[in-house]
Amino acid sequence: MILSLNYHNVRSKRPLILGVCFVLLLASALLALLTGAYPISLSEVVNVILSKFGLSLIEVPDEKMAVLWTIRLPRVLLAILVGGALAVAGASLQGLFRNPLVEPAIIGVSSGSALFAVIMIVFSGTIGWQLQSIMGVFALPFAAFIGGLLNTFLAYRLASKGGKTDISILILAGVAINALSAALIGLVIYYGDDNAIRNFTFWSLGSLGGASWTKLYIAGTLVLLSSVIIMSFPRSLNALAIGESEAFHMGVNVQKVKYVVLFFSALAVGAGVSVTGAIGFVGLVVPHLVRMVLGSDHHTLLPVSFLTGGILLLISDVLSRIIVAPAELSIGIITAILGAPFFIYILMNFKQKRITV
Amino acid sequence: MKRFIALFLISALLLSCGSKSSESTQQEEVYSSKKIITAGGTITEIVFALGHGDEIIATDRTSTYPASMQSLPSIGYRNQIQAEGILSLGPDMILVEEGYLNDDVLLQLQNSGKEVHVFEKPLDKSSSISLIESVGQLFKEEGNSKKLVDDLEQDFSRLEALKTNDKRSPEVIFIMSRGPETVFLAGRETFADAIIQLAGGKKSPVDFEGIKPLTPEALAAINPEYILLFESGWKASGGKDGLKAIQGITETEAWKKDQLIAMDGHYLSGFGPRLGKAAIELFEKTHP
């Protein structure tokens, strides 16, 4: 068992901890830029990035430029943003529900987003068209967000009673909601033609293969914005972690914080899912690891979770690209292999002694 | 509240600096030899028929004709194909059948600054002809493409003559078997429905579009006179003995009269320069 440091100790070391995480994130990003079907060396990576700022040292062939700039770089940035957002959404939902087992994929946020994204794509000629004409490129992430929000509130309503959520009911509600969403995704895909819609595997296990600058600007902005907004409520989440009435007496606007966290978690996850499909376990594993090492002060927990989530998804993406190269594994397979045993481990601990968030 | 407004302003700024992708459409006076990668068997066949097969450096798994194409480096099959795999082979020009690649992959290729041309997948005689003509234009081979079109027209005249002499219209269905429990049946708006009708067969008896999984008993209910399969599927199922395991197939007239037809997948579904010949062959098999 790793000893948690106390609040004060961690707070004073926060710049150092964030610095270390940031360096690790950059190292992972570099590793991800160097890996792939097309061999690219470190000096070429550096040169391509420099040349975009007009400082090229050596001539890099156009092909390498294209692969790095139009395929790998957006993919790496998407991995960082989506991984970070999943981890922050997981951490804040765990704080909100005062429950360490809550995770966007487990309670059905991700599958709800995937379902609405699929509906939007398949029926883009009918329902979707009106939304598209109003919202343009934001229609798809918006639809995914609505789906995620719907499932979040459904899970929350089913499991909450008098400001307390029953964990076993919440997990079971998640099971039921996920099963229903998956079934409906399958049903909707049947009506779509193969070209318009990505396959069922994509929506249920995710992939970062479709990353492009356009998608990054659209979904990435929403994902980053939502994560930053959630990260700006550490004090309230600290208070909420003690209890809702306690938080209320400490002067926290409990209802507001609750809705902001639910709303922006759904937006972060939904916008991410609309581009990458549903990726599980990141939001469960990352906040847990961070809490084990650094304790549960949200001032540290949220930003460190964001950086660690980015690292985890980058490493998972690298693995998904090299294990069955030149083909690719769904990234959700990797995150599940890493995350599911961890989930079981938490459950075993949960039986022995009530872990508090 | 101020915090929110500030954040939205920042995000608006971020969005406003989105990059515009530039599509290069090069119009050259004379065609000069290029390193080509093709995705889609029909395009590969046409490029070869126009005399530019030696410029193809890699192709996909559906490009089985001519046989020499199968020894080229493979970029993979449909939605498994990754943009990085294609670009790593260093093509100058990429020719793609519409809908063959994932939209994301196509977008990545187009954004890579390479010359990318997307062609509509032909599903009838007129779209086959326009595909041959537009590939011909790209290679500045109008003479050769005209010859290919003339040959195709001749095949069709022969086919029309055959159909005039024999007005029977048998019920033919196309199936793809993925093991005894899963049979995919071609409905309306598919290559199978199109070529079966060209070859004098009846319109698909089901009222769905595309190729969809079918409950096995439905085979007996449709009771076709002929069952058409791809040779690859025929071999993978283990020939007639293997197909026996498909529920309901033995109840059909096609089975009882031993009227199962296996034809080469690309020949049957490609709708390329050999469309007329494939239709004639299918006509002869279904009009004994």
XYZ file of C-alpha atoms in Angstrom:
645
model
C 0.000 0.000 0.000
C 1.420 3.366 -0.974
C 1.234 6.014 1.672
C -0.748 9.072 0.702
C 0.919 12.325 1.412
C -1.128 14.854 3.270
C -2.848 17.799 1.592
C -0.284 20.377 2.591
C 2.695 18.382 1.470
C 1.162 17.666 -1.909
C 0.046 21.263 -2.451
C 3.538 22.616 -1.861
C 4.953 20.072 -4.298
C 2.237 20.668 -6.917
C 4.354 22.580 -9.470
C 6.994 19.838 -9.336
C 4.427 17.029 -9.707
C 2.718 18.775 -12.631
C 6.106 19.433 -14.219
C 7.100 15.760 -14.008
C 3.733 14.658 -15.468
C 4.062 17.181 -18.267
C 7.530 15.922 -19.201
C 6.219 12.331 -19.189
C 3.317 13.438 -21.402
C 5.710 15.025 -23.891
C 7.858 11.879 -23.895
C 4.785 9.708 -24.575
C 3.686 12.076 -27.332
C 7.094 11.839 -28.960
C 7.000 8.044 -28.742
C 3.562 8.061 -30.398
C 4.839 10.363 -33.174
C 7.742 8.007 -33.849
C 5.675 4.808 -34.006
C 3.716 3.602 -37.013
C 3.720 1.814 -40.341
C 5.820 4.575 -41.849
C 9.309 4.839 -40.323
C 10.114 8.368 -39.189
C 13.189 9.293 -37.158
C 13.422 11.621 -34.194
C 15.351 14.280 -36.108
C 12.708 14.228 -38.859
C 9.916 14.707 -36.316
C 11.718 17.699 -34.837
C 12.388 19.102 -38.305
C 8.801 18.786 -39.490
C 7.554 20.608 -36.411
C 10.246 23.273 -36.763
C 9.579 23.747 -40.460
C 5.946 24.599 -39.678
C 7.385 27.557 -37.809
C 9.669 28.360 -40.723
C 12.832 27.048 -39.072
C 13.654 23.951 -41.105
C 17.206 22.664 -40.807
C 17.120 19.756 -43.260
C 14.775 18.931 -46.089
C 12.155 16.346 -45.058
C 10.504 14.379 -47.902
C 6.912 15.431 -48.609
C 5.580 11.990 -47.765
C 6.989 12.030 -44.259
C 5.721 15.538 -43.820
C 2.258 14.397 -44.874
C 2.197 11.340 -42.636
C 3.453 13.236 -39.634
C 1.482 16.413 -40.088
C -1.870 15.155 -41.380
C -2.090 11.762 -39.680
C 0.083 11.345 -36.613
C 0.106 14.774 -35.025
C -3.692 15.219 -34.932
C -3.919 11.669 -33.621
C -1.489 12.364 -30.804
C -3.241 15.592 -29.822
C -6.624 13.860 -29.911
C -5.292 11.088 -27.647
C -4.052 13.651 -25.133
C -7.308 15.623 -25.095
C -9.666 12.647 -25.006
C -7.568 10.717 -22.469
C -7.314 13.792 -20.283
C -11.011 14.561 -20.533
C -12.039 10.980 -19.705
C -9.803 11.026 -16.631
C -11.064 14.431 -15.448
C -14.692 13.416 -16.050
C -14.060 10.196 -14.117
C -12.334 11.989 -11.232
C -15.036 14.646 -10.889
C -17.932 12.185 -11.171
C -16.290 10.021 -8.510
C -16.072 13.086 -6.287
C -19.641 14.080 -7.024
C -21.112 10.644 -6.379
C -18.672 10.136 -3.479
C -17.929 6.832 -5.030
C -14.729 5.378 -6.469
C -16.391 3.094 -9.025
C -18.067 5.714 -11.150
C -16.641 6.033 -14.615
C -18.081 7.569 -17.802
C -18.138 4.219 -19.608
C -19.423 2.218 -16.649
C -22.438 4.388 -15.849
C -23.360 4.690 -19.531
C -22.219 8.187 -20.534
C -20.010 6.860 -23.338
C -22.549 4.420 -24.745
C -25.256 7.094 -24.687
C -22.971 9.418 -26.629
C -22.132 6.689 -29.111
C -25.823 5.871 -29.598
C -26.784 9.465 -30.349
C -23.780 9.901 -32.627
C -24.839 6.825 -34.581
C -28.443 8.034 -34.799
C -27.203 11.400 -36.009
C -25.071 9.792 -38.739
C -27.613 7.238 -39.952
C -30.590 9.587 -39.990
C -28.623 12.605 -41.177
C -31.110 12.876 -44.050
C -34.090 13.329 -41.756
C -33.732 14.246 -38.076
C -30.083 15.076 -38.292
C -30.472 17.420 -41.200
C -32.363 20.030 -39.199
C -29.809 19.895 -36.414
C -26.999 20.064 -38.958
C -28.475 23.103 -40.667
C -28.626 24.902 -37.333
C -25.354 23.741 -35.796
C -23.205 22.764 -38.751
C -20.092 20.836 -37.766
C -21.075 20.907 -34.109
C -24.207 18.833 -34.708
C -22.469 15.480 -34.216
C -20.636 16.289 -30.959
C -23.799 18.026 -29.751
C -25.929 14.937 -30.428
C -23.336 12.779 -28.644
C -23.376 15.202 -25.720
C -27.181 14.987 -25.425
C -26.985 11.184 -25.421
C -24.291 11.206 -22.764
C -26.232 13.672 -20.639
C -29.411 11.626 -20.941
C -27.707 8.470 -19.704
C -25.888 10.342 -16.920
C -29.119 11.686 -15.518
C -30.823 8.336 -15.948
C -28.087 6.571 -13.948
C -28.092 9.359 -11.382
C -31.886 9.295 -10.940
C -32.009 5.512 -10.652
C -29.295 5.361 -8.003
C -29.909 8.497 -5.946
C -32.126 8.866 -2.962
C -32.058 11.896 -0.689
C -28.709 13.170 -1.958
C -27.007 9.800 -1.559
C -26.194 7.397 -4.363
C -26.274 3.692 -3.769
C -23.195 2.258 -5.422
C -24.540 -1.194 -6.206
C -27.694 0.271 -7.741
C -25.567 2.729 -9.730
C -23.363 -0.028 -11.168
C -26.421 -2.166 -11.980
C -28.141 0.832 -13.551
C -24.990 1.299 -15.627
C -25.101 -2.334 -16.733
C -28.718 -1.998 -17.826
C -28.193 1.367 -19.549
C -25.095 0.125 -21.379
C -26.855 -3.033 -22.527
C -29.791 -1.048 -23.859
C -27.573 1.527 -25.568
C -25.465 -1.197 -27.192
C -28.577 -2.959 -28.453
C -29.953 0.273 -29.906
C -26.604 1.065 -31.561
C -26.760 -2.358 -33.217
C -30.324 -1.707 -34.331
C -29.553 1.735 -35.782
C -26.427 0.464 -37.569
C -28.618 -2.086 -39.337
C -30.440 0.817 -41.008
C -27.249 2.575 -42.006
C -25.236 1.658 -45.047
C -21.697 0.405 -44.581
C -20.016 3.495 -45.921
C -21.915 6.112 -43.978
C -21.347 4.506 -40.654
C -18.365 3.110 -38.823
C -18.873 -0.418 -37.609
C -20.195 -1.527 -34.258
C -16.673 -2.283 -33.024
C -15.664 1.327 -33.567
C -18.487 2.670 -31.421
C -18.088 0.116 -28.663
C -14.285 -0.154 -28.484
C -13.100 3.105 -29.972
C -10.253 4.119 -32.267
C -8.135 7.201 -32.740
C -7.508 6.347 -36.403
C -9.950 8.930 -37.724
C -8.131 11.901 -36.272
C -7.838 14.950 -38.507
C -7.189 18.643 -37.895
C -10.804 19.520 -38.638
C -12.127 17.053 -36.076
C -9.517 18.173 -33.615
C -10.626 21.796 -33.899
C -14.281 20.902 -33.486
C -14.362 18.130 -30.892
C -11.003 18.943 -29.311
C -12.079 22.464 -28.445
C -15.248 21.227 -26.756
C -13.334 18.511 -24.921
C -10.651 20.889 -23.684
C -13.121 23.597 -22.735
C -15.237 21.168 -20.687
C -12.194 19.723 -18.946
C -10.913 23.181 -18.005
C -14.316 24.177 -16.635
C -14.513 21.024 -14.503
C -10.951 21.631 -13.290
C -11.958 25.078 -12.073
C -14.117 23.623 -9.266
C -11.555 21.848 -7.046
C -12.639 23.524 -3.802
C -16.296 22.667 -4.314
C -15.480 19.085 -5.228
C -13.307 18.754 -2.131
C -16.254 19.932 -0.035
C -18.716 17.683 -1.895
C -16.469 14.682 -1.276
C -17.187 15.078 2.437
C -20.940 15.185 1.916
C -23.623 17.310 0.299
C -25.010 18.905 3.439
C -21.498 19.557 4.769
C -20.585 21.200 1.475
C -23.728 23.298 1.656
C -22.766 24.539 5.132
C -19.290 25.359 3.852
C -20.922 27.770 1.419
C -20.766 25.657 -1.731
C -23.627 26.081 -4.184
C -24.183 22.337 -4.275
C -26.851 22.221 -6.976
C -24.878 24.439 -9.308
C -21.653 22.466 -8.924
C -23.505 19.201 -9.334
C -25.125 20.262 -12.598
C -21.976 21.900 -13.943
C -19.964 18.727 -13.335
C -22.635 16.428 -14.807
C -23.178 18.734 -17.778
C -19.530 19.284 -18.671
C -18.540 15.660 -18.024
C -21.188 14.655 -20.537
C -19.978 17.340 -22.966
C -16.322 16.311 -22.644
C -17.079 12.612 -23.001
C -19.717 13.144 -25.710
C -17.539 15.347 -27.901
C -14.700 12.843 -27.500
C -16.887 9.825 -28.276
C -18.256 11.456 -31.443
C -14.720 11.307 -32.868
C -13.125 8.298 -31.181
C -16.015 5.984 -30.210
C -16.402 4.803 -26.629
C -13.146 4.133 -24.788
C -13.563 2.537 -21.376
C -11.641 2.373 -18.096
C -9.465 5.471 -18.536
C -11.771 7.461 -16.282
C -11.659 4.714 -13.686
C -7.991 3.761 -13.566
C -6.335 7.157 -13.828
C -8.025 9.020 -10.952
C -7.521 5.956 -8.759
C -3.815 5.754 -9.420
C -3.447 9.481 -8.826
C -5.385 9.262 -5.556
C -3.236 6.356 -4.357
C -0.082 8.367 -4.851
C -1.151 11.945 -4.203
C -4.293 11.725 -2.113
C -7.715 13.101 -2.979
C -7.273 16.862 -2.969
C -8.998 17.928 -6.184
C -6.579 20.830 -6.639
C -3.929 18.256 -7.519
C -6.130 15.334 -8.505
C -7.855 17.030 -11.455
C -4.862 18.472 -13.364
C -2.650 15.438 -12.656
C -5.503 13.146 -13.806
C -5.773 15.130 -17.031
C -2.060 14.724 -17.798
C -1.987 11.060 -16.727
C -5.099 10.297 -18.764
C -3.354 11.748 -21.810
C -0.283 9.606 -21.122
C -2.356 6.433 -20.667
C -4.286 6.925 -23.897
C -1.128 7.771 -25.854
C 0.610 4.607 -24.639
C -2.540 2.539 -25.318
C -2.695 3.981 -28.822
C 0.940 3.092 -29.480
C 0.249 -0.477 -28.302
C -2.885 -0.699 -30.456
C -0.810 0.245 -33.490
C 2.123 -2.127 -32.947
C 0.593 -5.339 -31.563
C -1.070 -6.453 -34.810
C 0.805 -4.146 -37.244
C 0.172 -3.236 -40.039
C -3.470 -3.539 -38.938
C -4.689 -1.818 -35.774
C -6.425 -3.066 -32.660
C -9.348 -1.132 -31.231
C -7.914 1.036 -28.495
C -10.693 -0.042 -26.109
C -9.243 -3.554 -26.131
C -5.998 -2.201 -24.699
C -7.629 0.062 -22.111
C -9.895 -2.811 -21.021
C -6.964 -5.231 -20.676
C -5.210 -2.653 -18.520
C -8.326 -1.440 -16.730
C -10.587 -4.410 -16.080
C -8.174 -6.239 -13.724
C -7.722 -2.940 -11.909
C -11.505 -2.651 -11.561
C -11.629 -6.150 -10.065
C -8.824 -5.202 -7.689
C -10.781 -2.150 -6.519
C -13.861 -4.311 -5.981
C -11.854 -6.741 -3.836
C -10.568 -3.849 -1.739
C -14.073 -2.516 -1.594
C -15.229 -5.736 0.026
C -12.491 -5.683 2.654
C -12.899 -2.090 3.739
C -15.027 0.764 2.506
C -12.701 2.944 0.483
C -13.621 6.561 0.691
C -13.060 8.964 -2.121
C -19.672 33.809 -15.007
C -16.753 35.952 -16.204
C -14.640 32.844 -16.227
C -17.077 31.151 -18.615
C -17.204 34.084 -20.987
C -13.422 34.211 -21.078
C -13.244 30.500 -21.821
C -15.748 30.750 -24.634
C -13.816 33.633 -26.141
C -10.618 31.604 -26.004
C -12.335 28.664 -27.650
C -13.756 30.895 -30.351
C -10.238 32.108 -31.041
C -8.952 28.538 -31.205
C -11.688 27.614 -33.634
C -11.099 30.593 -35.845
C -7.551 29.513 -36.620
C -8.679 26.232 -38.189
C -6.626 25.210 -41.152
C -8.072 25.067 -44.619
C -7.206 21.914 -46.509
C -6.192 22.589 -50.046
C -7.136 20.111 -52.735
C -4.730 19.835 -55.564
C -6.342 19.302 -58.909
C -3.564 19.167 -61.386
C -4.549 19.644 -65.002
C -1.635 18.647 -67.177
C -1.380 18.852 -70.932
C 0.504 15.568 -71.297
C 0.285 12.582 -68.983
C 3.647 11.625 -67.518
C 4.307 8.255 -65.873
C 3.498 8.108 -62.159
C 3.710 5.711 -59.222
C 0.080 4.716 -58.701
C -1.773 2.992 -55.884
C -5.302 1.796 -56.617
C -8.079 0.892 -54.179
C -10.913 -1.011 -55.840
C -10.645 -3.881 -58.320
C -12.566 -2.221 -61.158
C -10.302 0.826 -61.289
C -7.230 -1.428 -61.232
C -8.623 -3.439 -64.122
C -9.366 -0.321 -66.180
C -5.929 1.237 -65.526
C -4.422 -2.031 -66.727
C -6.686 -2.257 -69.765
C -5.640 1.277 -70.748
C -2.003 0.135 -70.772
C -0.815 1.707 -67.517
C -0.727 -1.414 -65.340
C 3.054 -1.212 -65.011
C 2.717 2.079 -63.122
C 0.703 0.481 -60.314
C 3.065 -0.070 -57.377
C 0.545 -1.456 -54.874
C -3.147 -2.244 -54.768
C -5.883 -3.624 -52.534
C -7.120 -7.149 -51.969
C -10.098 -6.869 -54.339
C -7.811 -6.162 -57.310
C -7.543 -9.752 -58.503
C -7.601 -9.112 -62.249
C -5.277 -9.389 -64.075
C -3.575 -12.055 -61.948
C -0.247 -10.180 -62.007
C -1.831 -7.563 -59.710
C -2.016 -10.129 -56.918
C 1.759 -10.255 -56.601
C 2.011 -6.509 -55.902
C 2.331 -5.197 -52.327
C -1.140 -5.177 -50.767
C -2.555 -2.172 -48.941
C -5.215 -4.391 -47.341
C -8.976 -4.691 -47.584
C -11.709 -2.054 -47.244
C -11.999 -0.627 -43.744
C -8.743 -2.186 -42.522
C -6.767 0.053 -44.857
C -4.829 2.794 -43.075
C -3.685 6.014 -44.722
C -0.198 5.637 -43.289
C 0.196 2.242 -44.962
C -0.654 3.739 -48.366
C 1.589 6.795 -47.977
C 4.522 4.710 -46.720
C 4.704 3.069 -50.156
C 5.425 6.462 -51.714
C 2.759 6.864 -54.429
C 2.446 9.950 -56.647
C -1.210 9.312 -57.390
C -3.939 7.411 -55.556
C -7.060 6.203 -57.359
C -9.949 5.230 -55.108
C -13.363 3.730 -55.651
C -15.987 5.781 -53.836
C -16.963 4.277 -50.485
C -14.162 1.723 -50.568
C -12.055 3.413 -47.898
C -13.192 4.836 -44.575
C -14.102 8.503 -44.975
C -11.426 9.357 -42.401
C -8.725 7.550 -44.352
C -9.767 9.254 -47.591
C -9.673 12.636 -45.869
C -6.194 11.939 -44.516
C -4.995 10.975 -47.995
C -6.504 14.112 -49.524
C -4.916 16.273 -46.846
C -1.508 14.691 -47.433
C -1.060 16.746 -50.590
C -0.938 13.698 -52.861
C -2.943 13.549 -56.052
C -6.109 11.655 -55.086
C -8.936 10.814 -57.479
C -12.211 9.301 -56.340
C -14.372 7.459 -58.870
C -17.977 6.415 -58.516
C -18.559 2.691 -58.176
C -20.363 1.584 -61.341
C -23.605 -0.362 -60.920
C -24.939 -0.446 -64.477
C -23.794 -0.223 -68.069
C -23.850 3.570 -68.342
C -21.853 4.127 -65.144
C -19.330 1.479 -66.276
C -18.884 3.397 -69.509
C -18.476 6.746 -67.770
C -15.927 5.240 -65.377
C -13.872 3.881 -68.284
C -14.092 7.283 -69.981
C -13.090 9.327 -66.933
C -10.105 7.083 -66.142
C -9.201 7.348 -69.836
C -9.299 11.148 -69.613
C -7.046 11.108 -66.559
C -4.397 9.093 -68.401
C -4.895 10.960 -71.700
C -5.843 7.618 -73.254
C -9.106 8.604 -74.954
C -8.318 6.346 -77.931
C -7.888 3.244 -75.799
C -10.871 4.000 -73.602
C -13.073 4.413 -76.691
C -11.972 0.962 -77.825
C -12.861 -0.537 -74.430
C -16.291 1.122 -74.561
C -16.891 -0.174 -78.113
C -16.054 -3.713 -76.998
C -18.434 -3.362 -74.075
C -21.201 -2.145 -76.403
C -20.624 -5.151 -78.673
C -20.933 -7.561 -75.735
C -24.192 -5.862 -74.806
C -25.582 -6.208 -78.336
C -24.839 -9.921 -78.122
C -26.531 -10.099 -74.738
C -29.630 -8.319 -76.058
C -29.796 -10.793 -78.954
C -29.612 -13.700 -76.512
C -32.370 -12.192 -74.383
C -34.603 -11.644 -77.420
C -34.266 -15.320 -78.362
C -34.888 -16.619 -74.846
C -37.396 -14.634 -72.819
C -37.351 -16.859 -69.715
C -36.806 -14.975 -66.491
C -35.570 -17.322 -63.743
C -35.437 -16.435 -60.051
C -31.770 -16.140 -59.083
C -30.544 -15.062 -55.652
C -27.043 -14.178 -54.562
C -25.863 -15.316 -51.137
C -22.698 -14.934 -49.114
C -22.233 -17.593 -46.487
C -20.348 -16.886 -43.282
C -20.869 -20.308 -41.770
C -24.069 -22.342 -41.530
C -25.890 -19.943 -39.178
C -25.187 -16.742 -41.033
C -26.224 -16.197 -44.599
C -26.111 -12.784 -46.198
C -28.563 -12.218 -49.020
C -28.280 -9.516 -51.645
C -31.380 -7.331 -51.821
C -32.264 -4.400 -54.059
C -29.738 -1.769 -55.178
C -26.833 -4.239 -55.097
C -24.380 -5.387 -57.766
C -26.020 -8.826 -57.586
C -29.521 -7.521 -58.271
C -28.159 -5.482 -61.173
C -26.194 -8.250 -62.884
C -28.915 -10.854 -62.331
C -31.405 -8.591 -64.108
C -28.889 -7.863 -66.886
C -28.600 -11.624 -67.344
C -32.358 -11.939 -67.742
C -33.176 -12.940 -64.173
C -35.985 -11.622 -61.961
C -35.621 -8.639 -59.644
C -34.498 -9.502 -56.111
C -37.473 -11.067 -54.298
C -36.782 -9.316 -50.972
C -37.824 -5.755 -50.210
C -34.667 -4.513 -48.493
C -31.665 -2.735 -49.968
C -28.065 -3.844 -49.619
C -26.610 -7.136 -48.459
C -28.137 -8.166 -45.149
C -28.064 -11.199 -42.869
C -31.007 -13.485 -43.516
C -32.761 -15.917 -41.255
C -31.861 -19.304 -42.718
C -35.467 -20.528 -43.035
C -36.185 -17.625 -45.365
C -34.152 -19.394 -48.048
C -36.744 -22.142 -48.225
C -39.510 -19.527 -48.310
C -37.949 -17.627 -51.230
C -37.272 -20.931 -52.981
C -35.065 -19.641 -55.825
C -34.413 -21.567 -59.043
C -30.727 -20.613 -58.971
C -28.352 -19.715 -56.162
C -25.364 -17.586 -57.077
C -22.195 -17.369 -54.959
C -18.680 -16.043 -55.221
C -16.074 -18.694 -56.002
C -14.167 -17.630 -52.882
C -17.234 -18.252 -50.729
C -17.924 -21.537 -52.489
C -14.384 -22.723 -51.709
C -14.412 -21.375 -48.144
C -17.659 -23.214 -47.388
C -16.162 -26.439 -48.727
C -18.174 -26.670 -51.951
C -21.622 -28.159 -52.179
C -21.122 -30.506 -49.246
C -20.229 -27.611 -46.998
C -23.180 -25.494 -48.134
C -25.528 -28.337 -47.174
C -25.186 -27.178 -43.558
C -27.010 -23.919 -44.345
C -30.498 -24.176 -42.891
C -33.220 -24.371 -45.517
C -30.911 -24.534 -48.531
C -31.691 -28.158 -49.247
C -35.417 -27.302 -49.491
C -34.875 -24.999 -52.458
C -35.499 -25.839 -56.083
C -31.953 -24.640 -56.845
C -30.489 -27.305 -54.570
C -32.758 -30.093 -55.760
C -31.954 -29.390 -59.414
C -28.277 -28.824 -58.615
C -28.424 -25.253 -59.904
C -25.809 -23.599 -57.705
C -23.556 -21.219 -59.598
C -20.143 -20.033 -58.398
C -18.432 -17.214 -60.284
C -15.320 -15.126 -59.693
C -16.111 -12.328 -57.256
C -14.478 -9.479 -59.090
C -15.684 -10.650 -62.514
C -19.262 -10.731 -61.229
C -19.311 -7.597 -59.092
C -16.706 -5.364 -60.737
C -18.853 -3.787 -63.494
C -15.703 -2.971 -65.409
C -14.739 -3.540 -69.064
C -15.786 -7.210 -68.826
C -19.314 -6.477 -67.544
C -20.952 -7.601 -70.788
C -18.987 -10.859 -70.849
C -19.847 -11.605 -67.212
C -23.543 -10.950 -67.882
C -23.479 -13.244 -70.944
C -21.819 -15.986 -68.901
C -24.435 -15.668 -66.158
C -27.201 -15.665 -68.791
C -25.882 -18.885 -70.275
C -25.655 -20.538 -66.847
C -29.214 -19.592 -65.944
C -30.753 -20.328 -69.360
C -29.701 -23.887 -70.166
